[in-house]
Amino acid sequence: MEKSYSYPIDLEWSRAEMVQVIDLWRAVELAYETGINREEFLTKYQAFKQVIPATGEEKKWSREFQQLSSYSLYTVVQEAKKSTKKNIRL
């Protein structure tokens, strides 16, 4: 799928924080489009949680990303947590 949207980010985050958040958005895309290693996704999710630790804030950014891309962070996280497979794909 060709992307025609921008990743949601906060311009007040540091460059490193922006990279961590964008890495997670890319990982969510991969989970839907081609698949991603489960452990790699969970590592990127933990890095994202360092930037956005609050659940309410995570939901806000997740909703924004889903509106732009139609991909659900929540769905991928749930699949990664419950799956025992090496790779996840939705």
Short mmCIF file of C-alpha atoms in Angstrom, two decimals:
data_model
loop_
_atom_site.label_atom_id
_atom_site.label_comp_id
_atom_site.label_asym_id
_atom_site.label_seq_id
_atom_site.Cartn_x
_atom_site.Cartn_y
_atom_site.Cartn_z
CA MET A 1 0.00 0.00 0.00
CA GLU A 2 1.36 3.39 -0.93
CA LYS A 3 1.25 5.78 1.99
CA SER A 4 -0.26 9.19 1.44
CA TYR A 5 -0.25 10.42 5.02
CA SER A 6 2.16 11.80 7.58
CA TYR A 7 3.00 10.04 10.81
CA PRO A 8 1.52 11.72 13.88
CA ILE A 9 4.30 13.19 16.02
CA ASP A 10 4.69 15.96 18.57
CA LEU A 11 7.16 18.62 17.46
CA GLU A 12 8.15 19.13 21.10
CA TRP A 13 9.65 15.63 21.30
CA SER A 14 13.39 15.28 20.87
CA ARG A 15 14.71 13.86 17.60
CA ALA A 16 15.39 10.52 19.32
CA GLU A 17 11.83 10.39 20.68
CA MET A 18 10.41 11.14 17.23
CA VAL A 19 12.49 8.31 15.79
CA GLN A 20 11.16 5.88 18.43
CA VAL A 21 7.54 6.81 17.69
CA ILE A 22 8.00 6.68 13.91
CA ASP A 23 9.71 3.28 14.26
CA LEU A 24 6.58 1.99 15.98
CA TRP A 25 4.26 3.40 13.31
CA ARG A 26 6.40 1.67 10.67
CA ALA A 27 6.27 -1.56 12.66
CA VAL A 28 2.46 -1.40 12.81
CA GLU A 29 2.39 -0.91 9.04
CA LEU A 30 4.66 -3.90 8.56
CA ALA A 31 2.45 -6.06 10.79
CA TYR A 32 -0.44 -5.38 8.43
CA GLU A 33 1.38 -5.31 5.10
CA THR A 34 4.13 -7.94 5.17
CA GLY A 35 4.51 -9.20 8.73
CA ILE A 36 7.07 -8.40 11.42
CA ASN A 37 9.10 -10.34 13.93
CA ARG A 38 7.10 -10.45 17.16
CA GLU A 39 10.06 -9.68 19.43
CA GLU A 40 11.18 -6.80 17.21
CA PHE A 41 7.69 -5.31 17.36
CA LEU A 42 7.54 -5.64 21.16
CA THR A 43 10.95 -3.97 21.47
CA LYS A 44 9.76 -1.04 19.34
CA TYR A 45 6.58 -0.86 21.41
CA GLN A 46 8.58 -0.68 24.66
CA ALA A 47 10.69 2.15 23.18
CA PHE A 48 7.45 3.94 22.22
CA LYS A 49 6.21 3.53 25.80
CA GLN A 50 9.36 5.33 27.01
CA VAL A 51 8.22 8.37 25.02
CA ILE A 52 4.49 7.98 25.73
CA PRO A 53 4.11 6.11 29.04
CA ALA A 54 0.54 7.19 29.86
CA THR A 55 -2.23 4.93 28.54
CA GLY A 56 -4.52 7.86 27.75
CA GLU A 57 -1.79 9.56 25.75
CA GLU A 58 -1.03 6.29 23.93
CA LYS A 59 -4.71 5.95 23.00
CA LYS A 60 -4.78 9.52 21.68
CA TRP A 61 -1.78 8.98 19.41
CA SER A 62 -3.00 5.53 18.40
CA ARG A 63 -6.41 6.93 17.35
CA GLU A 64 -4.72 9.64 15.33
CA PHE A 65 -2.49 7.11 13.58
CA GLN A 66 -5.46 4.82 12.90
CA GLN A 67 -7.49 7.66 11.40
CA LEU A 68 -4.62 8.47 9.05
CA SER A 69 -3.58 4.93 8.12
CA SER A 70 -6.51 2.62 9.02
CA TYR A 71 -4.00 0.46 10.99
CA SER A 72 -4.68 -0.26 14.67
CA LEU A 73 -1.81 -0.14 17.14
CA TYR A 74 -4.04 -1.79 19.76
CA THR A 75 -4.79 -4.76 17.50
CA VAL A 76 -1.12 -5.34 16.71
CA VAL A 77 -0.08 -5.03 20.37
CA GLN A 78 -2.75 -7.53 21.45
CA GLU A 79 -1.69 -9.98 18.73
CA ALA A 80 1.99 -9.62 19.68
CA LYS A 81 1.25 -10.21 23.36
CA LYS A 82 -0.95 -13.28 22.90
CA SER A 83 0.83 -14.90 19.97
CA THR A 84 3.49 -17.55 20.38
CA LYS A 85 4.53 -17.32 16.72
CA LYS A 86 7.86 -15.82 15.73
CA ASN A 87 6.24 -13.42 13.27
CA ILE A 88 2.93 -11.61 13.39
CA ARG A 89 0.82 -10.53 10.44
CA LEU A 90 -2.68 -9.14 10.37
#
